Coordinates of C-alpha atoms in Angstrom, one line a residue:
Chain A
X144 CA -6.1 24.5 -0.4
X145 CA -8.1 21.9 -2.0
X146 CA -7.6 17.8 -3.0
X147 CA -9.2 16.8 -5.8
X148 CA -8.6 13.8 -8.3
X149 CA -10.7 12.3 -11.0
X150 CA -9.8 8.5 -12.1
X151 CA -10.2 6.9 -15.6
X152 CA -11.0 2.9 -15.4
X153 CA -12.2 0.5 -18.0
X154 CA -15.8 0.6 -15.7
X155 CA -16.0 4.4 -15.7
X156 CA -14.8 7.4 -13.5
X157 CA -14.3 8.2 -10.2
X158 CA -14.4 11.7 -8.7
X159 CA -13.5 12.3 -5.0
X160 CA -13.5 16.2 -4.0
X161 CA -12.7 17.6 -0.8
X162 CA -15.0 20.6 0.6
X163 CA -12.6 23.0 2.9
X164 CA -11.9 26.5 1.6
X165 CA -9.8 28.8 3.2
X166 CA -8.3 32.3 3.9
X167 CA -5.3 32.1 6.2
X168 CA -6.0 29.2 8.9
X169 CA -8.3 31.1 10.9
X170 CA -10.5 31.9 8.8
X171 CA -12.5 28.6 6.9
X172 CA -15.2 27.4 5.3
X173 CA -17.3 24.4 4.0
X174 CA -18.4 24.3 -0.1
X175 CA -18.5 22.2 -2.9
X176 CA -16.0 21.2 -5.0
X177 CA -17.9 19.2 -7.4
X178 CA -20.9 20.1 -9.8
X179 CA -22.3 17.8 -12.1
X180 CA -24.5 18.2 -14.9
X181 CA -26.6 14.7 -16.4
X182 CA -29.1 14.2 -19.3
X183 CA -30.1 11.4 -18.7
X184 CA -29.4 8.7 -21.9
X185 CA -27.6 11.4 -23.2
X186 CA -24.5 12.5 -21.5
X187 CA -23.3 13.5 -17.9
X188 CA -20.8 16.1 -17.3
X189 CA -18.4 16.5 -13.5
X190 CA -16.2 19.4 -12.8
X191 CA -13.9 19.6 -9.8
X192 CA -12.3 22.5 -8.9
X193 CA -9.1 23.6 -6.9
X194 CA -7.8 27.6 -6.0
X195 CA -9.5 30.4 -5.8
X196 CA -12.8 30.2 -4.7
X197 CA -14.5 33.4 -5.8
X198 CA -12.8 32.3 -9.3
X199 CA -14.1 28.9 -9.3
X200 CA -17.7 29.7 -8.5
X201 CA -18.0 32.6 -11.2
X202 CA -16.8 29.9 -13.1
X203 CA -19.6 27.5 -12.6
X204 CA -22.6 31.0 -12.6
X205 CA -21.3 31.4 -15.9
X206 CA -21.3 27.8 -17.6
X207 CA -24.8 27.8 -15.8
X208 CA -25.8 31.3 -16.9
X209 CA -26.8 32.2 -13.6
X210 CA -27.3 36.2 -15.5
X211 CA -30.3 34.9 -16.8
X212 CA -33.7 34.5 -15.7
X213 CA -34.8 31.4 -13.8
X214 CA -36.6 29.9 -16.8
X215 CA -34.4 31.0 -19.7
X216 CA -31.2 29.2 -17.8
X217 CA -30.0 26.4 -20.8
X218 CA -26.7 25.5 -19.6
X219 CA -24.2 25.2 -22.4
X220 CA -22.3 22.6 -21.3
X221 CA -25.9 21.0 -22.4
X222 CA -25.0 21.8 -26.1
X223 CA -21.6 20.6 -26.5
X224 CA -21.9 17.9 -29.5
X225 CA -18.4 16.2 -27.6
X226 CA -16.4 15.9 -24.1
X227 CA -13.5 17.5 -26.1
X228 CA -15.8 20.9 -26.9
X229 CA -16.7 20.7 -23.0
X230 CA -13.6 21.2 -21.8
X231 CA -12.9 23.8 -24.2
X232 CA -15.3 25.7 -23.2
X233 CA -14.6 24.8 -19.8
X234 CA -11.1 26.4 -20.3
X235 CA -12.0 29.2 -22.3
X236 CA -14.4 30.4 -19.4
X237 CA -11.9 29.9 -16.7
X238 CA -9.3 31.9 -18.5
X239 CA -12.5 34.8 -19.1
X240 CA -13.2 35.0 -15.3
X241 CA -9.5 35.2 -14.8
X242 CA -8.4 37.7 -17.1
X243 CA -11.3 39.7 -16.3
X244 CA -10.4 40.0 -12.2
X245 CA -6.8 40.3 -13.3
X246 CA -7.1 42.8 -15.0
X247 CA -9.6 45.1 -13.6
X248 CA -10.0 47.0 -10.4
X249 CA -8.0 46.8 -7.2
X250 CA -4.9 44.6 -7.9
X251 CA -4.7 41.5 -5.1
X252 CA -1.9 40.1 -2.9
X253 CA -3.1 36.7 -4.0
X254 CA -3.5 35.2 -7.3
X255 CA -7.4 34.6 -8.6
X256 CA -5.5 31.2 -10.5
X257 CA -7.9 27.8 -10.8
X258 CA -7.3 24.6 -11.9
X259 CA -10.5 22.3 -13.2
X260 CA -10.9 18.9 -13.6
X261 CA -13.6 17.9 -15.8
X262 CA -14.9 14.6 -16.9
X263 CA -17.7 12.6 -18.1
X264 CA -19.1 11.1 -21.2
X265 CA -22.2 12.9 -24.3
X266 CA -23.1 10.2 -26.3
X267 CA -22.3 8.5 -29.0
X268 CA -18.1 9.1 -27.4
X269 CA -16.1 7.6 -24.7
X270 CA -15.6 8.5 -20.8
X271 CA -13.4 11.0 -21.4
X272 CA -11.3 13.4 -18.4
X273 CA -9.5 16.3 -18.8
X274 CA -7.0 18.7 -16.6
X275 CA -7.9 22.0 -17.2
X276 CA -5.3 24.9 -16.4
X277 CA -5.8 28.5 -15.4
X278 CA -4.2 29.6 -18.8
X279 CA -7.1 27.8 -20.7
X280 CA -5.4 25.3 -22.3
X281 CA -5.9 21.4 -21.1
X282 CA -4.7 17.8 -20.9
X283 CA -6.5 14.1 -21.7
X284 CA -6.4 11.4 -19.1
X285 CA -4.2 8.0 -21.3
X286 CA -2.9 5.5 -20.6
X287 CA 0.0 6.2 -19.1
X288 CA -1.8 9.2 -16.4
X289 CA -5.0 7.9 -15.8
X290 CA -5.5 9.8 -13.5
X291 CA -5.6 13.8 -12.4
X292 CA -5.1 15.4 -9.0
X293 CA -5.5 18.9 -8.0
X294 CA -4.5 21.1 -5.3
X295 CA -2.4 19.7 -2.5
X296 CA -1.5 16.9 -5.1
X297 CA 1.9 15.1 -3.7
X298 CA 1.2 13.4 0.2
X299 CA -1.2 11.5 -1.8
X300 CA 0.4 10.6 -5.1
X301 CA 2.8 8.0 -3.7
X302 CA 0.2 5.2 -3.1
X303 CA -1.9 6.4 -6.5
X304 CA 1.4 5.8 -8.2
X305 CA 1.6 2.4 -6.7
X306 CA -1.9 1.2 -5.9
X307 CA -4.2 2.3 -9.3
X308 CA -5.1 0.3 -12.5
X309 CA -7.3 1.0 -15.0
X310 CA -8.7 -2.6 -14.0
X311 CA -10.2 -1.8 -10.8
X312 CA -13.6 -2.2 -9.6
X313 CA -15.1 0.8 -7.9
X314 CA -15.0 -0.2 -4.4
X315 CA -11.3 -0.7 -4.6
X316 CA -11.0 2.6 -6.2
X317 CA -13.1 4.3 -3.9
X318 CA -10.4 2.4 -1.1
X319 CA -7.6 3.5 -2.7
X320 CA -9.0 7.4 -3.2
X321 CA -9.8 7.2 0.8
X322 CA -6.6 5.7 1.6
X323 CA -5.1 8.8 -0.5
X324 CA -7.4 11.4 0.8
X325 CA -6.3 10.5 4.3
X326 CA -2.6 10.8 4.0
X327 CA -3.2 14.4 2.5
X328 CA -5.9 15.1 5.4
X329 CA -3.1 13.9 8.0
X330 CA -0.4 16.0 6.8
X331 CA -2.4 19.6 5.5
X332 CA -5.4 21.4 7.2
X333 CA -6.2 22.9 4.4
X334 CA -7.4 19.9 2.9
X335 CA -10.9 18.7 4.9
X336 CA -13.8 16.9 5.6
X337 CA -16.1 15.9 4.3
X338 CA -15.3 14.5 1.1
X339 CA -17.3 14.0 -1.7
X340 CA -17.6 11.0 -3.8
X341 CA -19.1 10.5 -7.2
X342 CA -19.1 7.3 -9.5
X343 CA -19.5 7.1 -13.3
X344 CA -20.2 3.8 -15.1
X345 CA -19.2 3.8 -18.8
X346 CA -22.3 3.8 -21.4
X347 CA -24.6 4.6 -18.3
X348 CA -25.2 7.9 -19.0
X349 CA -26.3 8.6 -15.4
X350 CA -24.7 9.4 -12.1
X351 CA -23.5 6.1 -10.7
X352 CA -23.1 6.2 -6.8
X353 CA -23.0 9.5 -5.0
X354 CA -21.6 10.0 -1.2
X355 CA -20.6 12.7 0.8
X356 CA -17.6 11.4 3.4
X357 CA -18.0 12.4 6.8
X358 CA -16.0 12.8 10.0
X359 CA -18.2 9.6 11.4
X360 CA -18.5 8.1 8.7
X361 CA -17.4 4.3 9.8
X362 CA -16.0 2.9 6.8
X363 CA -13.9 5.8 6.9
X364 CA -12.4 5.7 9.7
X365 CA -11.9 1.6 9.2
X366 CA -9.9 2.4 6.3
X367 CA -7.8 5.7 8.5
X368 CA -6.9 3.0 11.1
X369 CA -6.4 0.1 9.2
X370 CA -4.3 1.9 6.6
X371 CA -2.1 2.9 9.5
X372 CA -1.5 -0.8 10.9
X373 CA -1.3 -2.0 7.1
X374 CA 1.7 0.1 6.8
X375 CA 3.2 -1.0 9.5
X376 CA 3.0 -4.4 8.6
X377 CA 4.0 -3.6 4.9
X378 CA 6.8 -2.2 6.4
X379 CA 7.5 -4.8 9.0
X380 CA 7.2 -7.2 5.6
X381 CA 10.1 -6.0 4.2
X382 CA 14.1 -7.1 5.2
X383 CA 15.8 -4.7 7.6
X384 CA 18.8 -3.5 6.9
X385 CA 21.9 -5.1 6.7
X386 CA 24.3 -2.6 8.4
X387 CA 27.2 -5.2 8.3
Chain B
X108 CA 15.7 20.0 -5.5
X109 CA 16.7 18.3 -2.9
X110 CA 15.4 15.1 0.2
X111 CA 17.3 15.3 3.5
X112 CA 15.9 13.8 6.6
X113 CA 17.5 13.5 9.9
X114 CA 16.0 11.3 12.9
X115 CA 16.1 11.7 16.8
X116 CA 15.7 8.3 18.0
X117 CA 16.4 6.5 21.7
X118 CA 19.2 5.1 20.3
X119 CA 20.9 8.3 18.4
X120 CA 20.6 9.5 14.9
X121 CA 20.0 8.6 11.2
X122 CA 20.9 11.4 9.0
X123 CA 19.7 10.6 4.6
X124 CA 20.1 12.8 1.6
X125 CA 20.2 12.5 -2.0
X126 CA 22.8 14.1 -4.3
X127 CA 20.6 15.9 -7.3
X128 CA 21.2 19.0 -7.7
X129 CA 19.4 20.8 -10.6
X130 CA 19.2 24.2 -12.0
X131 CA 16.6 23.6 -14.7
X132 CA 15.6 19.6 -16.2
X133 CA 18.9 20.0 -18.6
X134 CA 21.0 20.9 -16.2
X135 CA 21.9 18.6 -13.1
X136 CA 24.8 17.4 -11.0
X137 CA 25.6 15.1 -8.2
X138 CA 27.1 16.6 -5.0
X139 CA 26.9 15.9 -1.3
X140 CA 25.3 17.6 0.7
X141 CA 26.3 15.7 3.9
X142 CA 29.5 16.9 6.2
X143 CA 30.6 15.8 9.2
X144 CA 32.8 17.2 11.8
X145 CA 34.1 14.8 14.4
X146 CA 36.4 14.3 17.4
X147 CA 36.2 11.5 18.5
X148 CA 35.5 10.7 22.3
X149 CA 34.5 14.5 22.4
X150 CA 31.7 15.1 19.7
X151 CA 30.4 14.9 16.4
X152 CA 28.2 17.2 14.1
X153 CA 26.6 16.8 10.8
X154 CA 25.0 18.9 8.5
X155 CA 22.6 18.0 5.3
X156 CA 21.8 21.2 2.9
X157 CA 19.2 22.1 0.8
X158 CA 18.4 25.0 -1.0
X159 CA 20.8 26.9 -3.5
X160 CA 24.2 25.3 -4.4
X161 CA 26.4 27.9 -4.1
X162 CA 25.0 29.4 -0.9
X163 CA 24.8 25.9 1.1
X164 CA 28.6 25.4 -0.3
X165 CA 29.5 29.0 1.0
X166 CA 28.0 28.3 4.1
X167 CA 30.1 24.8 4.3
X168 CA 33.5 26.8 3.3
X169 CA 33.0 29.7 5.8
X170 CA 31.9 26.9 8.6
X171 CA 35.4 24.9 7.3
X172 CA 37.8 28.5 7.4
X173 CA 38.9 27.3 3.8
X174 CA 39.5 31.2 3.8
X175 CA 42.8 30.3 5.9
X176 CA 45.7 28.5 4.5
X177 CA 45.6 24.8 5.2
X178 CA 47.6 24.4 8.3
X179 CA 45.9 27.5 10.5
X180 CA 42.5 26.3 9.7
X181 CA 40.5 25.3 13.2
X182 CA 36.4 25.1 12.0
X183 CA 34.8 27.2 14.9
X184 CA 32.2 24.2 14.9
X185 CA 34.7 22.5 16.8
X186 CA 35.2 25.3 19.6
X187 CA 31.2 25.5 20.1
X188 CA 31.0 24.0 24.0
X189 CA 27.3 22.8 23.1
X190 CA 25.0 21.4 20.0
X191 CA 22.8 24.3 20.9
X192 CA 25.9 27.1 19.9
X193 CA 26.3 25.3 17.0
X194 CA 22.7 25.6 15.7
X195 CA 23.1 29.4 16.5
X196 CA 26.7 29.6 14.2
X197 CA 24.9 27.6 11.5
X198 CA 22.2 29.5 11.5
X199 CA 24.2 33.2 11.9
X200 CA 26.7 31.6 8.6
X201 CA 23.5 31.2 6.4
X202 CA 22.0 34.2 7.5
X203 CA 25.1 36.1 6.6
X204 CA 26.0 34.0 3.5
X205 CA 22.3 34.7 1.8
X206 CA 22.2 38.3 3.0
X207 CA 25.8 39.1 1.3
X208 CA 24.4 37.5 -2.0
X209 CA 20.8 39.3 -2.4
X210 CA 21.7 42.8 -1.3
X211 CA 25.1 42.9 -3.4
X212 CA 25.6 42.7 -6.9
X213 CA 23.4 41.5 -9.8
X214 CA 20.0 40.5 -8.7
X215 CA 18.8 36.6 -9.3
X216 CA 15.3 35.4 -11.0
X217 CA 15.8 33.2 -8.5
X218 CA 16.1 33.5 -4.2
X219 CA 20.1 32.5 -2.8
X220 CA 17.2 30.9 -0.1
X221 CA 18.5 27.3 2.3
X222 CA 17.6 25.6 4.6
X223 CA 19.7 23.3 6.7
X224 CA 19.4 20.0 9.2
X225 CA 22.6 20.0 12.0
X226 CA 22.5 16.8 14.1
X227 CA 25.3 15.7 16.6
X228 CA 26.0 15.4 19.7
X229 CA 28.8 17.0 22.1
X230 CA 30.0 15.9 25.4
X231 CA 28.6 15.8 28.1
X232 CA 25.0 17.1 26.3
X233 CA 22.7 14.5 25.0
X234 CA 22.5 14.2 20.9
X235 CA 19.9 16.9 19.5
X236 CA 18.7 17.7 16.3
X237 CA 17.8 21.0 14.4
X238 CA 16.1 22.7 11.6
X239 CA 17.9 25.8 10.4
X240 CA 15.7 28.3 8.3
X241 CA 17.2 30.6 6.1
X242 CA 16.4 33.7 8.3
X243 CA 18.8 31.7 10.2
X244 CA 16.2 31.0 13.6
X245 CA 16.1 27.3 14.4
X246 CA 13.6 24.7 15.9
X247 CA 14.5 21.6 17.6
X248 CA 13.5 18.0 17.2
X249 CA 11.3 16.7 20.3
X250 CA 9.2 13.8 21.1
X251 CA 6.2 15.1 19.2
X252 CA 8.1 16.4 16.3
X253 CA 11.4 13.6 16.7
X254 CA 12.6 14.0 12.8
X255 CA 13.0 17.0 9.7
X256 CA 12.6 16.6 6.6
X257 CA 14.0 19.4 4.0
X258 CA 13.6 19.9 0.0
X259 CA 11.4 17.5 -1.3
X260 CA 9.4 16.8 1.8
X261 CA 6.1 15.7 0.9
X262 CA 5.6 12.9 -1.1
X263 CA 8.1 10.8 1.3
X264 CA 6.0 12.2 4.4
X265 CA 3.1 9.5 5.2
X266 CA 5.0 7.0 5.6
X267 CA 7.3 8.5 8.3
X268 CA 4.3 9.9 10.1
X269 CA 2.7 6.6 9.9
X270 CA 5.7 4.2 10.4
X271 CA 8.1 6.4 12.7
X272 CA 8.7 6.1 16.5
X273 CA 11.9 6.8 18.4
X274 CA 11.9 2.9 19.3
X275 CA 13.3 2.1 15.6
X276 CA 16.4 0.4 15.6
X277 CA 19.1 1.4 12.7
X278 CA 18.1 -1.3 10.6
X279 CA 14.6 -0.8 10.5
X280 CA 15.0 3.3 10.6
X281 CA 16.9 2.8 7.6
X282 CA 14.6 0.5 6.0
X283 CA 11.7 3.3 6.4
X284 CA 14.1 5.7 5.1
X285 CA 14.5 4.3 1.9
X286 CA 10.9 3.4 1.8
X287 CA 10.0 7.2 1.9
X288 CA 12.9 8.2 -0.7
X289 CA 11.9 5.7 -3.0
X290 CA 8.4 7.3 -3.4
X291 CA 9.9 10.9 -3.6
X292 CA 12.2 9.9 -5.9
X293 CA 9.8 8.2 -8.3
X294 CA 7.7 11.3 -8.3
X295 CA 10.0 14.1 -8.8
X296 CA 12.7 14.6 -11.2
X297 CA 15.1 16.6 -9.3
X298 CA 15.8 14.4 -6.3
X299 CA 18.4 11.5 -7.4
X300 CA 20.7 8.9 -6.5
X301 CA 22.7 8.4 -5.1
X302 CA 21.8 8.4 -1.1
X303 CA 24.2 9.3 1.4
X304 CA 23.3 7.8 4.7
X305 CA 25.1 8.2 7.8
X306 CA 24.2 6.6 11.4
X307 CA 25.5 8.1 15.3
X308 CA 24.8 5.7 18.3
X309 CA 24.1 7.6 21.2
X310 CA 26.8 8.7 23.5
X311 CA 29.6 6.8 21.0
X312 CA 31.0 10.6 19.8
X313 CA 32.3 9.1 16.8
X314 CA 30.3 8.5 13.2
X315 CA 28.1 5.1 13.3
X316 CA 27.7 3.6 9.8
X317 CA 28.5 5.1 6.2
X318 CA 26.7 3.9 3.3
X319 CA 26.7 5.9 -0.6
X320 CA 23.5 3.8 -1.2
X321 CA 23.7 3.5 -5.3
X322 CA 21.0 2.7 -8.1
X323 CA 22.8 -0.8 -8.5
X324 CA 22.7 -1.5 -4.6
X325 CA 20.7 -4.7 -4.6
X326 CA 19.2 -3.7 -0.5
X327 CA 17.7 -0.5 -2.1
X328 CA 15.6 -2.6 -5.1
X329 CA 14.9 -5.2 -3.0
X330 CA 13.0 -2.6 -1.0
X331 CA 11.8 -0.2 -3.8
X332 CA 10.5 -3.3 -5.6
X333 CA 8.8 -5.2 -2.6
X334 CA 7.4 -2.0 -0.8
X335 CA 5.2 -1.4 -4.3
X336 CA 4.4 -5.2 -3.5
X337 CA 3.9 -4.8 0.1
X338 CA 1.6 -1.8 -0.6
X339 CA -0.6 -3.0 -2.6
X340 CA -0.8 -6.3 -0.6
X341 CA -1.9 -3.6 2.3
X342 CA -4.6 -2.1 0.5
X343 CA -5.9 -5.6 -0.4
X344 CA -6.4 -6.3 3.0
X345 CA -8.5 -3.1 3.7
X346 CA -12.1 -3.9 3.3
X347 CA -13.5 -2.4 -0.3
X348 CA -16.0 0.5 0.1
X349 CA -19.7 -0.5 0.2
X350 CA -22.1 0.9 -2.3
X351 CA -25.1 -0.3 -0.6

């Protein structure tokens, strides 16, 4: 499985990916989740990507025309006048790479789905993030779901739900994302380390902070171990029940 | 859907579920899905269902003999000498009950699939708990895994992984409880109000507390509203991330 999610605050965007794949528990690996592409002054693009992996990097080969040459490569996510005509042609490539395994050759046990997250900002428009489905078709982060999550979406939701605002700065965010990612990481091995972490500030057109998460990484672990005893104290805040 | 849980504490037991049942968004109803048998002074045994309605509600009938006319009935639960037979007639009841339904008659869109938590205790054995998959197999509680979950389990999981141990008193059992169906019921549709909650002290053989916990019950807001609070007060404490 995968855990992805993209945030939408008044500063900018947040992207936090996870980097496991897998094939049946014994059999993993380590890749990327996230690719970004930046013209700097101009626009910056970041896809995340959840399900199956042979699916989600024929996705990214193709929006990078890998077929060509070295020096005739011009990406066309570089030619989109607008975020919106990104994620369509986002979608419209995903649903290509899908039909075309679907329906061709050898038929497989498991499904060759994907699900995409994309977000970023081309000038003159706004930060903009979208949820992009197998099918092709796609949402817009508002107001009221600022934020997306893909894969193994649910252990971590609960404190999203609670903890996010479009006000917050990006350390918090980044806090709350760890505190999220940790829950899931605690309760699926399919979802691993390391984790990596990718800021946006609005109007910048530039990548803002990148990190990749590791296993030592002590800032990490500070917030695993602290979030635990927070808990308990949040918990221990809170009247018992009155059982009369 | 569905949100059962059942605990194994020093103590004795804390059995919770919800009442939603749903087949489609349009098309829900409010049963229980708690029973108890009890003699008291000898043993008692409860069972929380999830899965499909009408085979969780066979499996309750054929448990009860509501086959029999009133005055013969004598549930076999009762006869079972330990809470270890009783897991094995649950389990054999669903097994038969789901295999009846999918190799006779019409075939379903959907699986006749359930999955059950039986909890009790009968003298002189010590209280045990059990998870009862549809094949009709069963594991049992133990120190390292000293509660089930069934339906709905993920969202309400962190916070029993984190704020769990078999030192709880009933209060404060009671109190996580709720914590963790509060954030399951805020994210998905299908698991409503309201709770059925049920408490066995250790070696008493009779049923502990009874609460129908309701929307309007002022305990429950108190906590749904001041563990949102109580959260984010937690994550405030957490140092924010560092971007150097």
């Amino acid at each position: 499985m995968t855990y992805c999610v993209g945030l939408r605050m008044k500063r900018g965007l947040v992207f936090m990916s996870d980097t496991r794949t897998n094939a049946g528990v014994d059999n993993i690996s380590t890749f990327r989740k996230m690719h970004t592409w930046c013209v700097p002054g101009e626009r910056l693009v970041t896809l995340m990507t959840a399900g199956n992996l042979a699916t989600t990097q024929a996705v990214i080969s193709v929006l990078e025309e890998r077929s060509k040459a070295q020096g005739e490569r011009n990406p066309s996510i570089l030619e989109q006048p607008s975020m919106f005509q990104v994620a369509r042609l986002v979608g419209e490539t995903l649903r290509e790479v899908i039909s075309e395994r679907s329906t061709q050759g050898q038929a497989a046990d498991s499904a060759f789905g994907a699900t995409i997250i994309v977000g970023g900002q081309i000038d003159p428009g706004p930060p903009r993030l979208f949820l992009i489905y197998p099918e092709g078709n796609f949402i817009e982060a508002s107001e009221d779901t600022p934020f997306f999550q893909i894969g193994e979406t649910k252990y971590g939701r609960p404190m999203l739900l609670r903890g996010f605002s479009e006000d917050l700065t990006f350390p918090d965010a980044i806090k709350l994302l760890l505190v999220s990612f940790d829950s899931t990481l605690k309760a699926n091995l399919s979802v691993g380390m390391p984790f990596d972490l990718q800021t946006y500030v609005a109007d910048s057109f530039e990548i803002g902070h990148e990190d990749r998460i590791t296993r030592d990484n002590p800032y990490y672990n500070e917030i695993s171990e602290g979030w635990g005893r927070a808990l308990r104290e949040a918990l221990g805040q809170l009247p018992p029940y009155d059982m009369g």
